Amino acid sequence: MANKNFFFKVNNITLGSVLVLILVGSIVRSMGAGMGCPDWPKCFGSYVPPTSSEQLPSNYLEVFKAERLSKNLRLSKLFSKLGFGAIADKIATDPVVLQEQEFNVTKAWIEYVNRLVGVLIGFLVFLNMIFAFSVGKRWVTVVGVFVFILTGFQGWVGSLVVSTNLLKGFITFHMLLALLIVALLIWMQVRAREMHKVQSKNLFIATLILFILFTPQIILGTEVRHIIDGLLLGEPDRANWFDNLSSVFLFHRSYSWLIAIGTIAVFLLVIKSNASQLRSAATLLLILVLLTMVVGVIMTNFSFPFWPQPLHLLFATGIFSILFYFILRLKIS
């Protein structure tokens, strides 16, 4: 029983740590430090980043570019063999992939801290897997092992993000994998605790529809984030960013109102139904949706300052997590 209780604690800490890593990753991107280290798992050829460009060879740009291109060539061949010719060509020929960034000590250490947090979470996921065996439920154990394997795969995808110079498709896939890990950790907690399911057909359908609608909103958000990344490199004057955003951003902004309406509907259904144990979560869901929209307004009206961008993603991840938790706790009949 003690080990089972320890599993709940480890699972909660692991889940919280994954959310922190998503926040840290967003901070890294917002500061333009995603390529602060041009190699992986090392940083400029060392496990501890250099503190000065004088510690690097004079031709370090060519050296690390050659390493990345060699890795990308192997990756391109792999995708080509798997039948993904378009992706293979993009990896091999996209001019963005060929760009190399000069050493910046601040960005290097920001990215280094991001990687250290990732390593810490790897240990926590390992503990989550080990203590999942103490729960005594086969599928909890199986999912615990799968999450551990998936986390390793996520690390490999992270190396591809660096190798391909933050290529858009890999960043989106990287984010979706993070959300999948979050969802599986929540599932393990609910299943291990044998939480009572609330019977409410209307609430279940409304929550499911909202969850289905919200998932592509996150993908749209990653697309907008990619556009902002480009502006961060090519347009230093943030006041001009809004005029350079595409129709994807406009759709993402308008689509948020649909999410808000759906959230209000779910909140009212929780209040009216017998789902009293879900009221706190429903209240938090509504608050997070409102905060996400407020932060979005702040970004667009105040020239996209740095600090709201990570919060925007963190709140969105919280919304996703609560909606998935609701689906696990509800049933039609």
mmCIF file of C-alpha atoms in Angstrom:
data_model
loop_
_atom_site.group_PDB
_atom_site.id
_atom_site.type_symbol
_atom_site.label_atom_id
_atom_site.label_comp_id
_atom_site.label_asym_id
_atom_site.label_seq_id
_atom_site.Cartn_x
_atom_site.Cartn_y
_atom_site.Cartn_z
ATOM 1 C CA MET A 1 0.000 0.000 0.000
ATOM 2 C CA ALA A 2 2.885 2.346 0.829
ATOM 3 C CA ASN A 3 4.459 1.743 -2.582
ATOM 4 C CA LYS A 4 1.099 2.368 -4.237
ATOM 5 C CA ASN A 5 0.768 5.702 -2.444
ATOM 6 C CA PHE A 6 4.304 6.541 -3.486
ATOM 7 C CA PHE A 7 3.303 5.843 -7.086
ATOM 8 C CA PHE A 8 0.565 8.478 -6.839
ATOM 9 C CA LYS A 9 3.093 11.016 -5.549
ATOM 10 C CA VAL A 10 5.672 10.180 -8.217
ATOM 11 C CA ASN A 11 3.022 10.259 -10.930
ATOM 12 C CA ASN A 12 1.801 13.688 -9.806
ATOM 13 C CA ILE A 13 5.344 15.055 -9.605
ATOM 14 C CA THR A 14 6.147 13.636 -13.042
ATOM 15 C CA LEU A 15 3.013 15.160 -14.532
ATOM 16 C CA GLY A 16 3.782 18.539 -12.990
ATOM 17 C CA SER A 17 7.388 18.319 -14.203
ATOM 18 C CA VAL A 18 6.293 17.612 -17.775
ATOM 19 C CA LEU A 19 4.113 20.734 -17.643
ATOM 20 C CA VAL A 20 7.120 22.683 -16.346
ATOM 21 C CA LEU A 21 9.229 21.350 -19.224
ATOM 22 C CA ILE A 22 6.597 22.497 -21.723
ATOM 23 C CA LEU A 23 6.753 25.935 -20.086
ATOM 24 C CA VAL A 24 10.562 25.977 -20.170
ATOM 25 C CA GLY A 25 10.578 24.851 -23.802
ATOM 26 C CA SER A 26 8.230 27.686 -24.676
ATOM 27 C CA ILE A 27 10.479 30.168 -22.862
ATOM 28 C CA VAL A 28 13.436 28.882 -24.882
ATOM 29 C CA ARG A 29 11.573 29.422 -28.143
ATOM 30 C CA SER A 30 10.244 32.829 -27.105
ATOM 31 C CA MET A 31 13.804 33.971 -26.426
ATOM 32 C CA GLY A 32 14.996 32.636 -29.774
ATOM 33 C CA ALA A 33 17.285 30.171 -27.999
ATOM 34 C CA GLY A 34 15.996 26.984 -29.621
ATOM 35 C CA MET A 35 19.261 26.652 -31.539
ATOM 36 C CA GLY A 36 21.415 27.892 -28.660
ATOM 37 C CA CYS A 37 23.194 24.535 -28.904
ATOM 38 C CA PRO A 38 23.680 23.346 -32.509
ATOM 39 C CA ASP A 39 24.314 19.720 -31.503
ATOM 40 C CA TRP A 40 22.645 17.143 -29.269
ATOM 41 C CA PRO A 41 23.022 15.795 -26.602
ATOM 42 C CA LYS A 42 26.196 17.871 -26.239
ATOM 43 C CA CYS A 43 26.297 21.646 -26.561
ATOM 44 C CA PHE A 44 29.022 22.893 -28.906
ATOM 45 C CA GLY A 45 30.763 19.555 -28.519
ATOM 46 C CA SER A 46 30.789 19.608 -24.713
ATOM 47 C CA TYR A 47 28.455 18.373 -21.974
ATOM 48 C CA VAL A 48 28.817 21.817 -20.362
ATOM 49 C CA PRO A 49 28.376 24.791 -22.732
ATOM 50 C CA PRO A 50 31.331 27.111 -23.315
ATOM 51 C CA THR A 51 31.243 30.518 -21.680
ATOM 52 C CA SER A 52 33.027 32.329 -24.512
ATOM 53 C CA SER A 53 33.450 31.973 -28.270
ATOM 54 C CA GLU A 54 37.198 31.892 -27.618
ATOM 55 C CA GLN A 55 36.730 28.344 -26.336
ATOM 56 C CA LEU A 56 35.517 27.288 -29.783
ATOM 57 C CA PRO A 57 37.591 26.665 -32.927
ATOM 58 C CA SER A 58 37.612 29.510 -35.442
ATOM 59 C CA ASN A 59 35.668 27.421 -37.966
ATOM 60 C CA TYR A 60 33.051 26.161 -35.466
ATOM 61 C CA LEU A 61 30.171 27.275 -37.717
ATOM 62 C CA GLU A 62 31.349 25.030 -40.534
ATOM 63 C CA VAL A 63 32.136 22.161 -38.146
ATOM 64 C CA PHE A 64 28.705 21.990 -36.515
ATOM 65 C CA LYS A 65 26.885 22.676 -39.765
ATOM 66 C CA ALA A 66 28.696 19.710 -41.338
ATOM 67 C CA GLU A 67 27.678 17.504 -38.387
ATOM 68 C CA ARG A 68 24.039 18.546 -38.676
ATOM 69 C CA LEU A 69 23.949 18.041 -42.446
ATOM 70 C CA SER A 70 25.494 14.588 -42.101
ATOM 71 C CA LYS A 71 22.825 13.608 -39.587
ATOM 72 C CA ASN A 72 20.095 15.138 -41.738
ATOM 73 C CA LEU A 73 21.279 13.193 -44.769
ATOM 74 C CA ARG A 74 20.830 9.937 -42.866
ATOM 75 C CA LEU A 75 17.444 11.134 -41.613
ATOM 76 C CA SER A 76 16.386 12.123 -45.139
ATOM 77 C CA LYS A 77 17.279 8.659 -46.439
ATOM 78 C CA LEU A 78 15.262 7.075 -43.632
ATOM 79 C CA PHE A 79 12.141 9.098 -44.436
ATOM 80 C CA SER A 80 12.613 8.389 -48.128
ATOM 81 C CA LYS A 81 12.695 4.635 -47.467
ATOM 82 C CA LEU A 82 9.553 4.953 -45.341
ATOM 83 C CA GLY A 83 7.758 6.614 -48.253
ATOM 84 C CA PHE A 84 7.777 10.201 -46.970
ATOM 85 C CA GLY A 85 9.510 11.733 -49.981
ATOM 86 C CA ALA A 86 8.287 15.292 -49.409
ATOM 87 C CA ILE A 87 9.604 15.339 -45.843
ATOM 88 C CA ALA A 88 12.882 13.767 -46.974
ATOM 89 C CA ASP A 89 13.375 16.463 -49.617
ATOM 90 C CA LYS A 90 12.548 19.230 -47.164
ATOM 91 C CA ILE A 91 15.099 17.950 -44.651
ATOM 92 C CA ALA A 92 17.778 17.707 -47.340
ATOM 93 C CA THR A 93 17.129 20.923 -49.267
ATOM 94 C CA ASP A 94 15.202 23.458 -47.153
ATOM 95 C CA PRO A 95 17.366 26.602 -46.901
ATOM 96 C CA VAL A 96 16.214 27.154 -43.297
ATOM 97 C CA VAL A 97 17.790 23.822 -42.330
ATOM 98 C CA LEU A 98 21.093 24.926 -43.862
ATOM 99 C CA GLN A 99 21.339 28.104 -41.777
ATOM 100 C CA GLU A 100 23.788 28.154 -38.879
ATOM 101 C CA GLN A 101 23.569 30.480 -35.876
ATOM 102 C CA GLU A 102 26.582 32.060 -34.255
ATOM 103 C CA PHE A 103 27.495 31.238 -30.668
ATOM 104 C CA ASN A 104 25.550 33.215 -28.050
ATOM 105 C CA VAL A 105 26.463 32.382 -24.476
ATOM 106 C CA THR A 106 23.055 33.400 -23.068
ATOM 107 C CA LYS A 107 21.086 31.341 -25.581
ATOM 108 C CA ALA A 108 23.420 28.373 -25.197
ATOM 109 C CA TRP A 109 22.913 28.233 -21.437
ATOM 110 C CA ILE A 110 19.152 28.759 -21.740
ATOM 111 C CA GLU A 111 18.930 25.757 -24.060
ATOM 112 C CA TYR A 112 21.307 23.831 -21.779
ATOM 113 C CA VAL A 113 18.986 24.376 -18.780
ATOM 114 C CA ASN A 114 16.086 23.173 -20.928
ATOM 115 C CA ARG A 115 17.971 19.960 -21.600
ATOM 116 C CA LEU A 116 18.840 19.481 -17.930
ATOM 117 C CA VAL A 117 15.144 19.730 -17.051
ATOM 118 C CA GLY A 118 14.469 17.137 -19.747
ATOM 119 C CA VAL A 119 17.020 14.755 -18.205
ATOM 120 C CA LEU A 120 15.430 15.216 -14.768
ATOM 121 C CA ILE A 121 12.022 14.334 -16.199
ATOM 122 C CA GLY A 122 13.546 11.248 -17.783
ATOM 123 C CA PHE A 123 14.504 10.019 -14.292
ATOM 124 C CA LEU A 124 11.026 10.841 -12.960
ATOM 125 C CA VAL A 125 9.360 8.948 -15.817
ATOM 126 C CA PHE A 126 11.619 5.990 -15.010
ATOM 127 C CA LEU A 127 10.487 6.092 -11.355
ATOM 128 C CA ASN A 128 6.884 6.422 -12.519
ATOM 129 C CA MET A 129 7.352 3.211 -14.516
ATOM 130 C CA ILE A 130 9.026 1.334 -11.635
ATOM 131 C CA PHE A 131 6.339 2.210 -9.084
ATOM 132 C CA ALA A 132 3.564 1.487 -11.589
ATOM 133 C CA PHE A 133 4.310 -2.188 -10.931
ATOM 134 C CA SER A 134 3.196 -1.686 -7.308
ATOM 135 C CA VAL A 135 -0.318 -0.639 -8.349
ATOM 136 C CA GLY A 136 -1.270 -4.205 -9.248
ATOM 137 C CA LYS A 137 -3.069 -3.272 -12.453
ATOM 138 C CA ARG A 138 -1.685 -4.692 -15.673
ATOM 139 C CA TRP A 139 -2.616 -1.818 -17.974
ATOM 140 C CA VAL A 140 -1.265 0.795 -15.583
ATOM 141 C CA THR A 141 2.055 -1.054 -15.673
ATOM 142 C CA VAL A 142 1.961 -1.420 -19.458
ATOM 143 C CA VAL A 143 1.223 2.271 -19.947
ATOM 144 C CA GLY A 144 3.984 3.164 -17.461
ATOM 145 C CA VAL A 145 6.492 1.219 -19.561
ATOM 146 C CA PHE A 146 5.115 2.773 -22.748
ATOM 147 C CA VAL A 147 5.439 6.304 -21.326
ATOM 148 C CA PHE A 148 9.077 5.579 -20.486
ATOM 149 C CA ILE A 149 9.757 4.357 -24.042
ATOM 150 C CA LEU A 150 7.801 7.293 -25.460
ATOM 151 C CA THR A 151 9.865 9.737 -23.397
ATOM 152 C CA GLY A 152 13.047 8.281 -24.881
ATOM 153 C CA PHE A 153 11.544 8.635 -28.346
ATOM 154 C CA GLN A 154 10.602 12.226 -27.473
ATOM 155 C CA GLY A 155 14.244 12.904 -26.626
ATOM 156 C CA TRP A 156 15.263 11.573 -30.039
ATOM 157 C CA VAL A 157 12.663 13.781 -31.733
ATOM 158 C CA GLY A 158 14.114 16.704 -29.767
ATOM 159 C CA SER A 159 17.493 15.938 -31.304
ATOM 160 C CA LEU A 160 15.870 16.048 -34.750
ATOM 161 C CA VAL A 161 14.340 19.440 -33.941
ATOM 162 C CA VAL A 162 17.861 20.728 -33.303
ATOM 163 C CA SER A 163 19.391 18.896 -36.258
ATOM 164 C CA THR A 164 16.818 20.327 -38.692
ATOM 165 C CA ASN A 165 17.158 23.851 -37.280
ATOM 166 C CA LEU A 166 13.665 23.948 -35.721
ATOM 167 C CA LEU A 167 11.888 22.686 -38.832
ATOM 168 C CA LYS A 168 8.170 23.355 -38.412
ATOM 169 C CA GLY A 169 6.815 19.820 -38.754
ATOM 170 C CA PHE A 170 9.191 18.391 -36.175
ATOM 171 C CA ILE A 171 8.329 21.104 -33.641
ATOM 172 C CA THR A 172 4.598 20.382 -34.017
ATOM 173 C CA PHE A 173 5.201 16.639 -33.667
ATOM 174 C CA HIS A 174 7.415 17.297 -30.625
ATOM 175 C CA MET A 175 4.590 19.265 -28.991
ATOM 176 C CA LEU A 176 1.936 16.635 -29.762
ATOM 177 C CA LEU A 177 4.135 13.926 -28.232
ATOM 178 C CA ALA A 178 4.430 16.020 -25.072
ATOM 179 C CA LEU A 179 0.636 16.253 -24.872
ATOM 180 C CA LEU A 180 0.343 12.502 -25.396
ATOM 181 C CA ILE A 181 2.718 11.912 -22.474
ATOM 182 C CA VAL A 182 0.625 14.282 -20.327
ATOM 183 C CA ALA A 183 -2.572 12.420 -21.292
ATOM 184 C CA LEU A 184 -1.083 9.008 -20.495
ATOM 185 C CA LEU A 185 0.175 10.151 -17.093
ATOM 186 C CA ILE A 186 -3.325 11.442 -16.270
ATOM 187 C CA TRP A 187 -4.849 8.162 -17.437
ATOM 188 C CA MET A 188 -2.494 6.206 -15.157
ATOM 189 C CA GLN A 189 -3.546 8.303 -12.155
ATOM 190 C CA VAL A 190 -7.281 7.932 -12.826
ATOM 191 C CA ARG A 191 -7.050 4.215 -13.554
ATOM 192 C CA ALA A 192 -4.839 3.444 -10.554
ATOM 193 C CA ARG A 193 -7.144 5.328 -8.160
ATOM 194 C CA GLU A 194 -10.239 3.628 -9.625
ATOM 195 C CA MET A 195 -12.021 6.974 -9.675
ATOM 196 C CA HIS A 196 -15.792 6.850 -9.828
ATOM 197 C CA LYS A 197 -17.276 7.735 -13.231
ATOM 198 C CA VAL A 198 -20.017 10.327 -13.381
ATOM 199 C CA GLN A 199 -23.047 9.398 -15.466
ATOM 200 C CA SER A 200 -24.071 12.320 -17.673
ATOM 201 C CA LYS A 201 -24.755 11.815 -21.352
ATOM 202 C CA ASN A 202 -25.017 15.509 -22.257
ATOM 203 C CA LEU A 203 -21.899 16.473 -20.300
ATOM 204 C CA PHE A 204 -19.881 13.632 -21.819
ATOM 205 C CA ILE A 205 -20.902 14.547 -25.382
ATOM 206 C CA ALA A 206 -20.265 18.264 -24.800
ATOM 207 C CA THR A 207 -16.843 17.582 -23.294
ATOM 208 C CA LEU A 208 -15.892 15.195 -26.074
ATOM 209 C CA ILE A 209 -16.894 17.718 -28.751
ATOM 210 C CA LEU A 210 -14.954 20.469 -26.988
ATOM 211 C CA PHE A 211 -11.894 18.220 -26.690
ATOM 212 C CA ILE A 212 -12.060 17.373 -30.398
ATOM 213 C CA LEU A 213 -12.409 21.064 -31.266
ATOM 214 C CA PHE A 214 -9.600 22.137 -28.963
ATOM 215 C CA THR A 215 -6.923 19.735 -30.213
ATOM 216 C CA PRO A 216 -6.588 21.360 -33.671
ATOM 217 C CA GLN A 217 -6.516 24.740 -31.923
ATOM 218 C CA ILE A 218 -3.245 23.667 -30.283
ATOM 219 C CA ILE A 219 -1.866 22.660 -33.688
ATOM 220 C CA LEU A 220 -2.900 26.048 -35.082
ATOM 221 C CA GLY A 221 -1.107 27.639 -32.152
ATOM 222 C CA THR A 222 2.121 25.826 -33.062
ATOM 223 C CA GLU A 223 1.759 27.145 -36.617
ATOM 224 C CA VAL A 224 1.400 30.698 -35.321
ATOM 225 C CA ARG A 225 4.373 30.103 -33.036
ATOM 226 C CA HIS A 226 6.443 29.076 -36.070
ATOM 227 C CA ILE A 227 5.492 32.292 -37.866
ATOM 228 C CA ILE A 228 6.539 34.297 -34.804
ATOM 229 C CA ASP A 229 9.839 32.395 -34.712
ATOM 230 C CA GLY A 230 10.495 33.583 -38.255
ATOM 231 C CA LEU A 231 9.650 37.152 -37.321
ATOM 232 C CA LEU A 232 11.931 36.903 -34.303
ATOM 233 C CA LEU A 233 14.846 36.226 -36.638
ATOM 234 C CA GLY A 234 13.927 38.480 -39.552
ATOM 235 C CA GLU A 235 11.974 41.397 -38.070
ATOM 236 C CA PRO A 236 13.547 42.853 -34.910
ATOM 237 C CA ASP A 237 10.831 45.505 -34.543
ATOM 238 C CA ARG A 238 8.028 43.670 -32.723
ATOM 239 C CA ALA A 239 5.614 46.515 -33.465
ATOM 240 C CA ASN A 240 5.511 45.289 -37.091
ATOM 241 C CA TRP A 241 4.834 41.651 -36.255
ATOM 242 C CA PHE A 242 1.040 41.878 -36.284
ATOM 243 C CA ASP A 243 1.018 43.152 -39.871
ATOM 244 C CA ASN A 244 3.156 40.187 -40.961
ATOM 245 C CA LEU A 245 1.003 37.457 -39.436
ATOM 246 C CA SER A 246 -0.865 35.212 -41.853
ATOM 247 C CA SER A 247 -4.512 34.135 -42.053
ATOM 248 C CA VAL A 248 -3.593 31.185 -39.808
ATOM 249 C CA PHE A 249 -3.272 33.602 -36.902
ATOM 250 C CA LEU A 250 -6.600 35.278 -37.692
ATOM 251 C CA PHE A 251 -8.347 31.907 -37.804
ATOM 252 C CA HIS A 252 -6.625 30.833 -34.570
ATOM 253 C CA ARG A 253 -7.839 34.024 -32.862
ATOM 254 C CA SER A 254 -11.429 33.730 -34.111
ATOM 255 C CA TYR A 255 -11.553 30.012 -33.369
ATOM 256 C CA SER A 256 -10.836 30.767 -29.705
ATOM 257 C CA TRP A 257 -14.336 32.203 -29.322
ATOM 258 C CA LEU A 258 -15.800 28.829 -30.306
ATOM 259 C CA ILE A 259 -13.656 27.195 -27.626
ATOM 260 C CA ALA A 260 -14.835 29.787 -25.086
ATOM 261 C CA ILE A 261 -18.512 29.148 -25.888
ATOM 262 C CA GLY A 262 -17.984 25.396 -25.634
ATOM 263 C CA THR A 263 -16.214 25.794 -22.296
ATOM 264 C CA ILE A 264 -19.056 27.863 -20.870
ATOM 265 C CA ALA A 265 -21.512 25.183 -22.015
ATOM 266 C CA VAL A 266 -19.474 22.451 -20.292
ATOM 267 C CA PHE A 267 -19.182 24.548 -17.130
ATOM 268 C CA LEU A 268 -22.958 25.117 -16.967
ATOM 269 C CA LEU A 269 -23.638 21.416 -17.558
ATOM 270 C CA VAL A 270 -21.330 20.516 -14.678
ATOM 271 C CA ILE A 271 -23.155 22.958 -12.394
ATOM 272 C CA LYS A 272 -26.570 21.579 -13.398
ATOM 273 C CA SER A 273 -25.614 17.895 -13.304
ATOM 274 C CA ASN A 274 -24.758 15.596 -10.412
ATOM 275 C CA ALA A 275 -21.041 15.974 -11.189
ATOM 276 C CA SER A 276 -20.250 17.880 -7.998
ATOM 277 C CA GLN A 277 -16.783 16.283 -7.788
ATOM 278 C CA LEU A 278 -15.918 17.893 -11.122
ATOM 279 C CA ARG A 279 -16.957 21.435 -10.241
ATOM 280 C CA SER A 280 -13.516 22.552 -9.082
ATOM 281 C CA ALA A 281 -11.946 21.232 -12.281
ATOM 282 C CA ALA A 282 -14.690 22.862 -14.371
ATOM 283 C CA THR A 283 -14.072 26.197 -12.644
ATOM 284 C CA LEU A 284 -10.334 25.896 -13.302
ATOM 285 C CA LEU A 285 -11.079 25.003 -16.934
ATOM 286 C CA LEU A 286 -13.153 28.146 -17.399
ATOM 287 C CA ILE A 287 -10.484 30.306 -15.731
ATOM 288 C CA LEU A 288 -7.735 28.854 -17.926
ATOM 289 C CA VAL A 289 -9.712 29.481 -21.122
ATOM 290 C CA LEU A 290 -10.345 33.095 -20.113
ATOM 291 C CA LEU A 291 -6.692 33.586 -19.125
ATOM 292 C CA THR A 292 -5.532 32.093 -22.425
ATOM 293 C CA MET A 293 -7.685 34.550 -24.350
ATOM 294 C CA VAL A 294 -6.563 37.490 -22.196
ATOM 295 C CA VAL A 295 -2.916 36.586 -22.715
ATOM 296 C CA GLY A 296 -3.568 36.296 -26.456
ATOM 297 C CA VAL A 297 -5.065 39.807 -26.470
ATOM 298 C CA ILE A 298 -2.040 41.133 -24.562
ATOM 299 C CA MET A 299 0.332 39.621 -27.120
ATOM 300 C CA THR A 300 -1.425 41.088 -30.141
ATOM 301 C CA ASN A 301 -2.058 44.509 -28.628
ATOM 302 C CA PHE A 302 1.314 45.051 -26.977
ATOM 303 C CA SER A 303 3.709 44.003 -29.763
ATOM 304 C CA PHE A 304 4.131 40.400 -28.611
ATOM 305 C CA PRO A 305 6.163 40.859 -25.407
ATOM 306 C CA PHE A 306 8.212 37.887 -24.287
ATOM 307 C CA TRP A 307 6.485 36.880 -21.043
ATOM 308 C CA PRO A 308 2.885 36.120 -22.239
ATOM 309 C CA GLN A 309 3.957 33.583 -24.867
ATOM 310 C CA PRO A 310 5.049 30.768 -22.501
ATOM 311 C CA LEU A 311 1.978 31.398 -20.316
ATOM 312 C CA HIS A 312 -0.265 31.109 -23.369
ATOM 313 C CA LEU A 313 1.078 27.622 -24.104
ATOM 314 C CA LEU A 314 1.029 26.545 -20.454
ATOM 315 C CA PHE A 315 -2.632 27.564 -20.060
ATOM 316 C CA ALA A 316 -3.516 25.771 -23.303
ATOM 317 C CA THR A 317 -1.818 22.613 -22.038
ATOM 318 C CA GLY A 318 -3.812 22.907 -18.814
ATOM 319 C CA ILE A 319 -7.049 23.143 -20.805
ATOM 320 C CA PHE A 320 -6.119 20.027 -22.782
ATOM 321 C CA SER A 321 -5.296 18.160 -19.559
ATOM 322 C CA ILE A 322 -8.559 19.027 -17.800
ATOM 323 C CA LEU A 323 -10.684 18.136 -20.828
ATOM 324 C CA PHE A 324 -8.962 14.768 -21.105
ATOM 325 C CA TYR A 325 -9.465 14.214 -17.358
ATOM 326 C CA PHE A 326 -13.169 14.990 -17.780
ATOM 327 C CA ILE A 327 -13.514 12.418 -20.554
ATOM 328 C CA LEU A 328 -11.948 9.784 -18.300
ATOM 329 C CA ARG A 329 -14.337 10.641 -15.430
ATOM 330 C CA LEU A 330 -17.570 10.732 -17.445
ATOM 331 C CA LYS A 331 -19.781 8.086 -18.996
ATOM 332 C CA ILE A 332 -22.971 8.132 -21.060
ATOM 333 C CA SER A 333 -24.861 5.407 -19.209
#
